[in-house]
Amino acid sequence: MNKTQHYVTGQWIDGIGEGAPVFDSITGEQFTSTTVEGLDVPSILQYGRDNGSVLRKMTFQERGNMLKSLAMYLVKKKQAFYELSYRTGATKIDSWIDIEGGFGNLFANASLRKLFPNQTYHVEGDPIDLSRGGRFMAHHIMVPKEGVAVHINAFNFPIWGMLEKCAVNWMAGMPAVVLPAPQTAYLTEAVVKEIIASGLLPEGALQLISGTARNILDTVQSQDVVTFTGSALVGRALKTHPQLTQESVPFTLEADSLNASILGEDALPGTPEFNIFIKEVRKEMTVKCGQKCTAIRRIIVPENLIEEVQIALGKELDKVTIGDPRLKEVRMGSLVSEQQRNSVREQVKKLAKTASIVYGDLNEVETIGADSKKGAFLKPIVLREDHPLKNEAAHVTEAFGPVSTIMPYKSIEEAVTLAKMGKGSLVSSIVTNDNKIAKEYTINAASHHGRILILNRENAKESTGHGSPLPALVHGGPGRAGGGEEMGGMRGIKHYLQRCAVQGSPTSLTEVTGIYQAKGAYTEISDHPFSYHWEDIQSGMSLKTHKRTITDGDIVNFANLTWDHFYAHTDITSLEGSIFEKRTAHGYFILAAAAGLFVYPNKGPVTANYGLEECRFLRPIYHNDTVYVRLTCKQKIDRDSRGKEHPSGIVKWYVEVFDVEHELVAIATILTMVQKKQKVFVEMTSEKITSCLNDLTENSKAKWGILTPQHMVEHLEDAYRIASGEFQDFEITTPEKYLEKTLESLYTYEPMAPGYDFPLNKKGALEDLKHSDLDTAKKMMLASREEYLNYFKENPESITKNVVFGDINKYEWYLLERKHLNHHFSQFNLL
């Protein structure tokens, strides 16, 4: 029988011995086993540390794009994961949360690269002036820790649990060692095998120990980070490990908790909120068979509605079909194992010492397509605790399965008290259409919950629900929930970075941070900064403009143009008692005048004004005052190109407006979109094309495909005839829903993929040649190109049809020609 393998120190290996058996949750049959015997855990951790430098040297943009590529790769492999996930007892919906929810974490964290600089480390917050003269300052930087992230995960989400953590530590530049729970480690193993096979991660970025290595914390070091997801009891034991204390290792604990959902007093039967509440409770009890750390364990309702809630919830649970999760008609599968089912039963018995079981049965369950005695099936159980302030079992005992307890409250204050009696949870929710009730509950209960969902008729259709942690939000909670935080957007990534305060001069800190610091030294340049491409712009490069005197007429005209007739600009008889001495220029006129001084009029790499981030008017400018501007590159931010735009980045420019006494009167930070250099393609001038064709002979060999030299040249001739409109008798083959994206690809600097079959040619076969020899084909191709150029010279606004890209204009034909010729000339080694 196969064992669940480990991926450590760059290789897949088996543990020693037979190991502990792992059973199919539905059929009860053993199909694998797990053992960690023989693993050299200290060497595994050190391997990750030693190889982590590759990740650390990648920029945030490179790491983010790596995650995006990995997510796209895994999505294509997802079906195999679904088939394996059924063995855990999960339905299709349950598996979707785990599998595609896990991939979603990769996508979401990949997008966070836009919030980080295009460098290996992060600069946090604003600069801090430590002196009156502005020549001594500080800034915080955050660099990747030089250890490994050790993730000890729970059994209920073997894919999501791994990727929600790894996506974050990879974005931070830190390698991971993942320890999935042995019950479902086989599903984690399947995903890791695909991740490693993809070749997208640097070696050492991910290692897998399939099971419980009890000595995993014995050799962790100060640069490592440990996270644990699982039971509060085990988590607290791990948290006190002496090595963690000795080395001051960060430890994040995310534990199961007694999450509560509250029904608002206004949510009477018949209201949308009442129905929303019942369905939400039913969903949270039955998704993943209730094996979610965020599931609703306590149902807190107004005491006058407890009977209605009990009856309505019972009717909803009656609709839940249980059995083989592969069947479409099944809505709930099984618990992960017989051991887990026994544990849930024992916990329910503890709850039932004071509470009554009002729905369900611990021993009897009807199943569809499965043997209830072989699989780990359990019917949903609802208990009712009528004295929740007196009896604490429901607030301290968790049955980690399809189990929840209804309890009454007399007032919203009492509901808050009951929610807090869980001593800290990952999430709470309140269903109400009264925002005053929602506010009172949220403000008073927030100290005891990591997340609070306010649910009502307005957001129910779009809500992700009570039990869904999201990558952009903190996942964690106080007290019993562990006191830790996971995910949370940038917050989560910062957990794997070391914060360091750096002090020095503005010039030194400009160099360290990559962000120009006010009063730092300028780098004077000979050309206008707007004439540089994105790659050539550096923080600190600066331009000092000529001067402009602001006239009375300028101010009046600006007021008339904008309709801004504020008295300081238009009524000088009203200045008495104000801060103004004379007719004052509008602040936005000063900003506009500054732009007039520094804007580069010629067409160049700057393609658009992208916005304004910061603007301060430090003192008034009056008529007849003279100003000049200092324009300095503050920061560069990489970005993905969108739509019909060429690859570009964002440049932040620090604008300082001075008067003739060199006193600073205004500052602003403006953003421009700056085009990147095109360094992928050779420009296809007539001279270059002729040169390439001269090098092409009958004996030239293609690097890919079946085209002969003459077939290639005749293909290019046809392309030019299509471009000039001579040949348009064909249908566009790209489906309408993909056509826009396909057309936008012309604007990228991505080469065409080798081996693409041109839709108008025979599939897998060569076309009949039109010309007698290669030389004739070359002449005809050049002639057709000349016709194409003349056509668009005479018809510059014309649009002609392309079989792949649809209707395209003159400029897009130029882009396509460049890509197309580079593609085929590279095919025959002509470039």
PDB file of N, CA and C in Angstrom, residues 58-129:
ATOM      1  N   MET A  58      14.316  38.058  -4.822  1.00  0.00           N
ATOM      2  CA  MET A  58      13.263  38.430  -5.769  1.00  0.00           C
ATOM      3  C   MET A  58      12.550  39.683  -5.266  1.00  0.00           C
ATOM      4  N   THR A  59      12.101  40.510  -6.181  1.00  0.00           N
ATOM      5  CA  THR A  59      11.335  41.687  -5.783  1.00  0.00           C
ATOM      6  C   THR A  59       9.893  41.275  -5.485  1.00  0.00           C
ATOM      7  N   PHE A  60       9.158  42.181  -4.844  1.00  0.00           N
ATOM      8  CA  PHE A  60       7.746  41.897  -4.579  1.00  0.00           C
ATOM      9  C   PHE A  60       6.982  41.660  -5.878  1.00  0.00           C
ATOM     10  N   GLN A  61       7.352  42.383  -6.927  1.00  0.00           N
ATOM     11  CA  GLN A  61       6.670  42.198  -8.204  1.00  0.00           C
ATOM     12  C   GLN A  61       6.949  40.799  -8.753  1.00  0.00           C
ATOM     13  N   GLU A  62       8.186  40.354  -8.653  1.00  0.00           N
ATOM     14  CA  GLU A  62       8.542  39.018  -9.144  1.00  0.00           C
ATOM     15  C   GLU A  62       7.857  37.932  -8.316  1.00  0.00           C
ATOM     16  N   ARG A  63       7.807  38.123  -7.016  1.00  0.00           N
ATOM     17  CA  ARG A  63       7.131  37.129  -6.173  1.00  0.00           C
ATOM     18  C   ARG A  63       5.644  37.085  -6.485  1.00  0.00           C
ATOM     19  N   GLY A  64       5.037  38.257  -6.649  1.00  0.00           N
ATOM     20  CA  GLY A  64       3.609  38.302  -6.956  1.00  0.00           C
ATOM     21  C   GLY A  64       3.283  37.637  -8.278  1.00  0.00           C
ATOM     22  N   ASN A  65       4.086  37.899  -9.293  1.00  0.00           N
ATOM     23  CA  ASN A  65       3.858  37.271 -10.592  1.00  0.00           C
ATOM     24  C   ASN A  65       4.086  35.769 -10.527  1.00  0.00           C
ATOM     25  N   MET A  66       5.015  35.341  -9.667  1.00  0.00           N
ATOM     26  CA  MET A  66       5.241  33.917  -9.455  1.00  0.00           C
ATOM     27  C   MET A  66       3.978  33.268  -8.871  1.00  0.00           C
ATOM     28  N   LEU A  67       3.366  33.916  -7.872  1.00  0.00           N
ATOM     29  CA  LEU A  67       2.144  33.386  -7.272  1.00  0.00           C
ATOM     30  C   LEU A  67       1.002  33.338  -8.280  1.00  0.00           C
ATOM     31  N   LYS A  68       0.895  34.380  -9.091  1.00  0.00           N
ATOM     32  CA  LYS A  68      -0.162  34.418 -10.100  1.00  0.00           C
ATOM     33  C   LYS A  68       0.009  33.273 -11.097  1.00  0.00           C
ATOM     34  N   SER A  69       1.228  33.053 -11.553  1.00  0.00           N
ATOM     35  CA  SER A  69       1.494  31.956 -12.496  1.00  0.00           C
ATOM     36  C   SER A  69       1.191  30.608 -11.853  1.00  0.00           C
ATOM     37  N   LEU A  70       1.542  30.459 -10.590  1.00  0.00           N
ATOM     38  CA  LEU A  70       1.289  29.202  -9.898  1.00  0.00           C
ATOM     39  C   LEU A  70      -0.208  28.951  -9.768  1.00  0.00           C
ATOM     40  N   ALA A  71      -0.957  29.998  -9.419  1.00  0.00           N
ATOM     41  CA  ALA A  71      -2.408  29.849  -9.295  1.00  0.00           C
ATOM     42  C   ALA A  71      -3.026  29.429 -10.622  1.00  0.00           C
ATOM     43  N   MET A  72      -2.594  30.055 -11.703  1.00  0.00           N
ATOM     44  CA  MET A  72      -3.129  29.711 -13.021  1.00  0.00           C
ATOM     45  C   MET A  72      -2.767  28.276 -13.400  1.00  0.00           C
ATOM     46  N   TYR A  73      -1.587  27.847 -13.022  1.00  0.00           N
ATOM     47  CA  TYR A  73      -1.153  26.469 -13.302  1.00  0.00           C
ATOM     48  C   TYR A  73      -2.013  25.474 -12.521  1.00  0.00           C
ATOM     49  N   LEU A  74      -2.253  25.739 -11.245  1.00  0.00           N
ATOM     50  CA  LEU A  74      -2.997  24.807 -10.408  1.00  0.00           C
ATOM     51  C   LEU A  74      -4.462  24.724 -10.807  1.00  0.00           C
ATOM     52  N   VAL A  75      -5.026  25.839 -11.261  1.00  0.00           N
ATOM     53  CA  VAL A  75      -6.423  25.825 -11.689  1.00  0.00           C
ATOM     54  C   VAL A  75      -6.630  24.796 -12.801  1.00  0.00           C
ATOM     55  N   LYS A  76      -5.655  24.659 -13.670  1.00  0.00           N
ATOM     56  CA  LYS A  76      -5.765  23.703 -14.774  1.00  0.00           C
ATOM     57  C   LYS A  76      -5.708  22.246 -14.279  1.00  0.00           C
ATOM     58  N   LYS A  77      -5.210  22.042 -13.066  1.00  0.00           N
ATOM     59  CA  LYS A  77      -5.054  20.685 -12.527  1.00  0.00           C
ATOM     60  C   LYS A  77      -6.139  20.337 -11.506  1.00  0.00           C
ATOM     61  N   LYS A  78      -7.103  21.224 -11.312  1.00  0.00           N
ATOM     62  CA  LYS A  78      -7.999  21.132 -10.159  1.00  0.00           C
ATOM     63  C   LYS A  78      -8.870  19.877 -10.126  1.00  0.00           C
ATOM     64  N   GLN A  79      -9.252  19.331 -11.279  1.00  0.00           N
ATOM     65  CA  GLN A  79     -10.193  18.228 -11.285  1.00  0.00           C
ATOM     66  C   GLN A  79      -9.673  17.021 -10.509  1.00  0.00           C
ATOM     67  N   ALA A  80      -8.380  16.755 -10.633  1.00  0.00           N
ATOM     68  CA  ALA A  80      -7.799  15.606  -9.909  1.00  0.00           C
ATOM     69  C   ALA A  80      -7.892  15.816  -8.399  1.00  0.00           C
ATOM     70  N   PHE A  81      -7.792  17.067  -7.964  1.00  0.00           N
ATOM     71  CA  PHE A  81      -7.881  17.354  -6.526  1.00  0.00           C
ATOM     72  C   PHE A  81      -9.305  17.116  -6.017  1.00  0.00           C
ATOM     73  N   TYR A  82     -10.300  17.451  -6.838  1.00  0.00           N
ATOM     74  CA  TYR A  82     -11.686  17.205  -6.444  1.00  0.00           C
ATOM     75  C   TYR A  82     -11.929  15.716  -6.221  1.00  0.00           C
ATOM     76  N   GLU A  83     -11.422  14.894  -7.128  1.00  0.00           N
ATOM     77  CA  GLU A  83     -11.631  13.446  -7.005  1.00  0.00           C
ATOM     78  C   GLU A  83     -11.040  12.914  -5.709  1.00  0.00           C
ATOM     79  N   LEU A  84      -9.876  13.420  -5.354  1.00  0.00           N
ATOM     80  CA  LEU A  84      -9.221  12.966  -4.128  1.00  0.00           C
ATOM     81  C   LEU A  84      -9.904  13.541  -2.885  1.00  0.00           C
ATOM     82  N   SER A  85     -10.427  14.754  -3.017  1.00  0.00           N
ATOM     83  CA  SER A  85     -11.051  15.417  -1.876  1.00  0.00           C
ATOM     84  C   SER A  85     -12.288  14.682  -1.381  1.00  0.00           C
ATOM     85  N   TYR A  86     -12.977  13.952  -2.270  1.00  0.00           N
ATOM     86  CA  TYR A  86     -14.157  13.202  -1.833  1.00  0.00           C
ATOM     87  C   TYR A  86     -13.804  12.207  -0.728  1.00  0.00           C
ATOM     88  N   ARG A  87     -12.584  11.702  -0.735  1.00  0.00           N
ATOM     89  CA  ARG A  87     -12.168  10.748   0.305  1.00  0.00           C
ATOM     90  C   ARG A  87     -12.179  11.368   1.700  1.00  0.00           C
ATOM     91  N   THR A  88     -12.077  12.711   1.772  1.00  0.00           N
ATOM     92  CA  THR A  88     -12.081  13.393   3.084  1.00  0.00           C
ATOM     93  C   THR A  88     -13.495  13.540   3.635  1.00  0.00           C
ATOM     94  N   GLY A  89     -14.503  13.143   2.824  1.00  0.00           N
ATOM     95  CA  GLY A  89     -15.893  13.311   3.236  1.00  0.00           C
ATOM     96  C   GLY A  89     -16.504  14.597   2.728  1.00  0.00           C
ATOM     97  N   ALA A  90     -15.760  15.357   1.914  1.00  0.00           N
ATOM     98  CA  ALA A  90     -16.213  16.664   1.454  1.00  0.00           C
ATOM     99  C   ALA A  90     -17.083  16.554   0.208  1.00  0.00           C
ATOM    100  N   THR A  91     -18.138  17.368   0.152  1.00  0.00           N
ATOM    101  CA  THR A  91     -18.957  17.466  -1.051  1.00  0.00           C
ATOM    102  C   THR A  91     -18.249  18.350  -2.077  1.00  0.00           C
ATOM    103  N   LYS A  92     -18.877  18.516  -3.250  1.00  0.00           N
ATOM    104  CA  LYS A  92     -18.297  19.367  -4.287  1.00  0.00           C
ATOM    105  C   LYS A  92     -18.148  20.809  -3.776  1.00  0.00           C
ATOM    106  N   ILE A  93     -19.169  21.301  -3.083  1.00  0.00           N
ATOM    107  CA  ILE A  93     -19.102  22.663  -2.541  1.00  0.00           C
ATOM    108  C   ILE A  93     -18.029  22.759  -1.466  1.00  0.00           C
ATOM    109  N   ASP A  94     -17.977  21.764  -0.583  1.00  0.00           N
ATOM    110  CA  ASP A  94     -16.931  21.742   0.454  1.00  0.00           C
ATOM    111  C   ASP A  94     -15.550  21.792  -0.180  1.00  0.00           C
ATOM    112  N   SER A  95     -15.373  20.980  -1.217  1.00  0.00           N
ATOM    113  CA  SER A  95     -14.074  20.904  -1.887  1.00  0.00           C
ATOM    114  C   SER A  95     -13.752  22.201  -2.612  1.00  0.00           C
ATOM    115  N   TRP A  96     -14.766  22.831  -3.164  1.00  0.00           N
ATOM    116  CA  TRP A  96     -14.561  24.117  -3.855  1.00  0.00           C
ATOM    117  C   TRP A  96     -13.965  25.142  -2.900  1.00  0.00           C
ATOM    118  N   ILE A  97     -14.477  25.173  -1.688  1.00  0.00           N
ATOM    119  CA  ILE A  97     -13.948  26.116  -0.691  1.00  0.00           C
ATOM    120  C   ILE A  97     -12.478  25.830  -0.435  1.00  0.00           C
ATOM    121  N   ASP A  98     -12.149  24.562  -0.287  1.00  0.00           N
ATOM    122  CA  ASP A  98     -10.780  24.168   0.036  1.00  0.00           C
ATOM    123  C   ASP A  98      -9.842  24.343  -1.157  1.00  0.00           C
ATOM    124  N   ILE A  99     -10.258  23.862  -2.318  1.00  0.00           N
ATOM    125  CA  ILE A  99      -9.366  23.822  -3.485  1.00  0.00           C
ATOM    126  C   ILE A  99      -9.287  25.188  -4.155  1.00  0.00           C
ATOM    127  N   GLU A 100     -10.427  25.650  -4.679  1.00  0.00           N
ATOM    128  CA  GLU A 100     -10.382  26.909  -5.405  1.00  0.00           C
ATOM    129  C   GLU A 100     -10.286  28.107  -4.467  1.00  0.00           C
ATOM    130  N   GLY A 101     -10.745  27.926  -3.233  1.00  0.00           N
ATOM    131  CA  GLY A 101     -10.501  28.961  -2.226  1.00  0.00           C
ATOM    132  C   GLY A 101      -9.018  29.100  -1.943  1.00  0.00           C
ATOM    133  N   GLY A 102      -8.322  27.954  -1.930  1.00  0.00           N
ATOM    134  CA  GLY A 102      -6.870  27.993  -1.745  1.00  0.00           C
ATOM    135  C   GLY A 102      -6.172  28.686  -2.890  1.00  0.00           C
ATOM    136  N   PHE A 103      -6.588  28.366  -4.126  1.00  0.00           N
ATOM    137  CA  PHE A 103      -5.986  29.029  -5.285  1.00  0.00           C
ATOM    138  C   PHE A 103      -6.308  30.521  -5.264  1.00  0.00           C
ATOM    139  N   GLY A 104      -7.503  30.841  -4.779  1.00  0.00           N
ATOM    140  CA  GLY A 104      -7.890  32.249  -4.670  1.00  0.00           C
ATOM    141  C   GLY A 104      -6.961  33.035  -3.765  1.00  0.00           C
ATOM    142  N   ASN A 105      -6.438  32.379  -2.734  1.00  0.00           N
ATOM    143  CA  ASN A 105      -5.459  33.036  -1.863  1.00  0.00           C
ATOM    144  C   ASN A 105      -4.193  33.390  -2.631  1.00  0.00           C
ATOM    145  N   LEU A 106      -3.788  32.517  -3.538  1.00  0.00           N
ATOM    146  CA  LEU A 106      -2.620  32.824  -4.361  1.00  0.00           C
ATOM    147  C   LEU A 106      -2.892  34.035  -5.243  1.00  0.00           C
ATOM    148  N   PHE A 107      -4.054  34.038  -5.899  1.00  0.00           N
ATOM    149  CA  PHE A 107      -4.406  35.174  -6.758  1.00  0.00           C
ATOM    150  C   PHE A 107      -4.477  36.473  -5.956  1.00  0.00           C
ATOM    151  N   ALA A 108      -5.152  36.418  -4.802  1.00  0.00           N
ATOM    152  CA  ALA A 108      -5.348  37.627  -4.005  1.00  0.00           C
ATOM    153  C   ALA A 108      -4.028  38.189  -3.499  1.00  0.00           C
ATOM    154  N   ASN A 109      -3.151  37.327  -3.018  1.00  0.00           N
ATOM    155  CA  ASN A 109      -1.868  37.809  -2.519  1.00  0.00           C
ATOM    156  C   ASN A 109      -0.960  38.250  -3.650  1.00  0.00           C
ATOM    157  N   ALA A 110      -1.099  37.617  -4.818  1.00  0.00           N
ATOM    158  CA  ALA A 110      -0.320  38.061  -5.973  1.00  0.00           C
ATOM    159  C   ALA A 110      -0.658  39.505  -6.314  1.00  0.00           C
ATOM    160  N   SER A 111      -1.924  39.865  -6.187  1.00  0.00           N
ATOM    161  CA  SER A 111      -2.329  41.231  -6.530  1.00  0.00           C
ATOM    162  C   SER A 111      -1.785  42.256  -5.548  1.00  0.00           C
ATOM    163  N   LEU A 112      -1.377  41.820  -4.362  1.00  0.00           N
ATOM    164  CA  LEU A 112      -0.814  42.751  -3.378  1.00  0.00           C
ATOM    165  C   LEU A 112       0.543  43.293  -3.803  1.00  0.00           C
ATOM    166  N   ARG A 113       1.151  42.679  -4.822  1.00  0.00           N
ATOM    167  CA  ARG A 113       2.432  43.206  -5.300  1.00  0.00           C
ATOM    168  C   ARG A 113       2.306  44.666  -5.715  1.00  0.00           C
ATOM    169  N   LYS A 114       1.100  45.089  -6.086  1.00  0.00           N
ATOM    170  CA  LYS A 114       0.876  46.463  -6.522  1.00  0.00           C
ATOM    171  C   LYS A 114       1.027  47.450  -5.371  1.00  0.00           C
ATOM    172  N   LEU A 115       0.937  46.951  -4.140  1.00  0.00           N
ATOM    173  CA  LEU A 115       1.041  47.827  -2.972  1.00  0.00           C
ATOM    174  C   LEU A 115       2.466  47.904  -2.430  1.00  0.00           C
ATOM    175  N   PHE A 116       3.359  47.135  -3.030  1.00  0.00           N
ATOM    176  CA  PHE A 116       4.746  47.094  -2.571  1.00  0.00           C
ATOM    177  C   PHE A 116       5.666  47.665  -3.649  1.00  0.00           C
ATOM    178  N   PRO A 117       6.836  48.147  -3.239  1.00  0.00           N
ATOM    179  CA  PRO A 117       7.779  48.678  -4.229  1.00  0.00           C
ATOM    180  C   PRO A 117       8.380  47.555  -5.068  1.00  0.00           C
ATOM    181  N   ASN A 118       8.953  47.937  -6.198  1.00  0.00           N
ATOM    182  CA  ASN A 118       9.593  46.952  -7.072  1.00  0.00           C
ATOM    183  C   ASN A 118      11.018  46.696  -6.591  1.00  0.00           C
ATOM    184  N   GLN A 119      11.118  46.235  -5.354  1.00  0.00           N
ATOM    185  CA  GLN A 119      12.410  45.907  -4.767  1.00  0.00           C
ATOM    186  C   GLN A 119      12.211  44.770  -3.779  1.00  0.00           C
ATOM    187  N   THR A 120      13.284  44.292  -3.200  1.00  0.00           N
ATOM    188  CA  THR A 120      13.219  43.090  -2.372  1.00  0.00           C
ATOM    189  C   THR A 120      12.684  43.347  -0.978  1.00  0.00           C
ATOM    190  N   TYR A 121      12.580  44.604  -0.589  1.00  0.00           N
ATOM    191  CA  TYR A 121      12.157  44.961   0.757  1.00  0.00           C
ATOM    192  C   TYR A 121      11.107  46.054   0.674  1.00  0.00           C
ATOM    193  N   HIS A 122      10.438  46.275   1.793  1.00  0.00           N
ATOM    194  CA  HIS A 122       9.332  47.228   1.844  1.00  0.00           C
ATOM    195  C   HIS A 122       9.736  48.451   2.666  1.00  0.00           C
ATOM    196  N   VAL A 123       9.221  49.605   2.268  1.00  0.00           N
ATOM    197  CA  VAL A 123       9.403  50.835   3.045  1.00  0.00           C
ATOM    198  C   VAL A 123       8.052  51.166   3.653  1.00  0.00           C
ATOM    199  N   GLU A 124       8.012  51.239   4.982  1.00  0.00           N
ATOM    200  CA  GLU A 124       6.739  51.349   5.689  1.00  0.00           C
ATOM    201  C   GLU A 124       6.488  52.763   6.193  1.00  0.00           C
ATOM    202  N   GLY A 125       5.286  53.243   5.956  1.00  0.00           N
ATOM    203  CA  GLY A 125       4.859  54.504   6.544  1.00  0.00           C
ATOM    204  C   GLY A 125       5.537  55.718   5.948  1.00  0.00           C
ATOM    205  N   ASP A 126       5.406  56.831   6.658  1.00  0.00           N
ATOM    206  CA  ASP A 126       5.964  58.104   6.215  1.00  0.00           C
ATOM    207  C   ASP A 126       7.306  58.359   6.896  1.00  0.00           C
ATOM    208  N   PRO A 127       8.141  59.197   6.271  1.00  0.00           N
ATOM    209  CA  PRO A 127       9.403  59.568   6.919  1.00  0.00           C
ATOM    210  C   PRO A 127       9.139  60.386   8.175  1.00  0.00           C
ATOM    211  N   ILE A 128      10.077  60.328   9.086  1.00  0.00           N
ATOM    212  CA  ILE A 128       9.936  61.030  10.371  1.00  0.00           C
ATOM    213  C   ILE A 128      11.091  62.011  10.513  1.00  0.00           C
ATOM    214  N   ASP A 129      10.781  63.292  10.640  1.00  0.00           N
ATOM    215  CA  ASP A 129      11.804  64.322  10.813  1.00  0.00           C
ATOM    216  C   ASP A 129      12.256  64.318  12.270  1.00  0.00           C
TER     217      ASP A 129
END
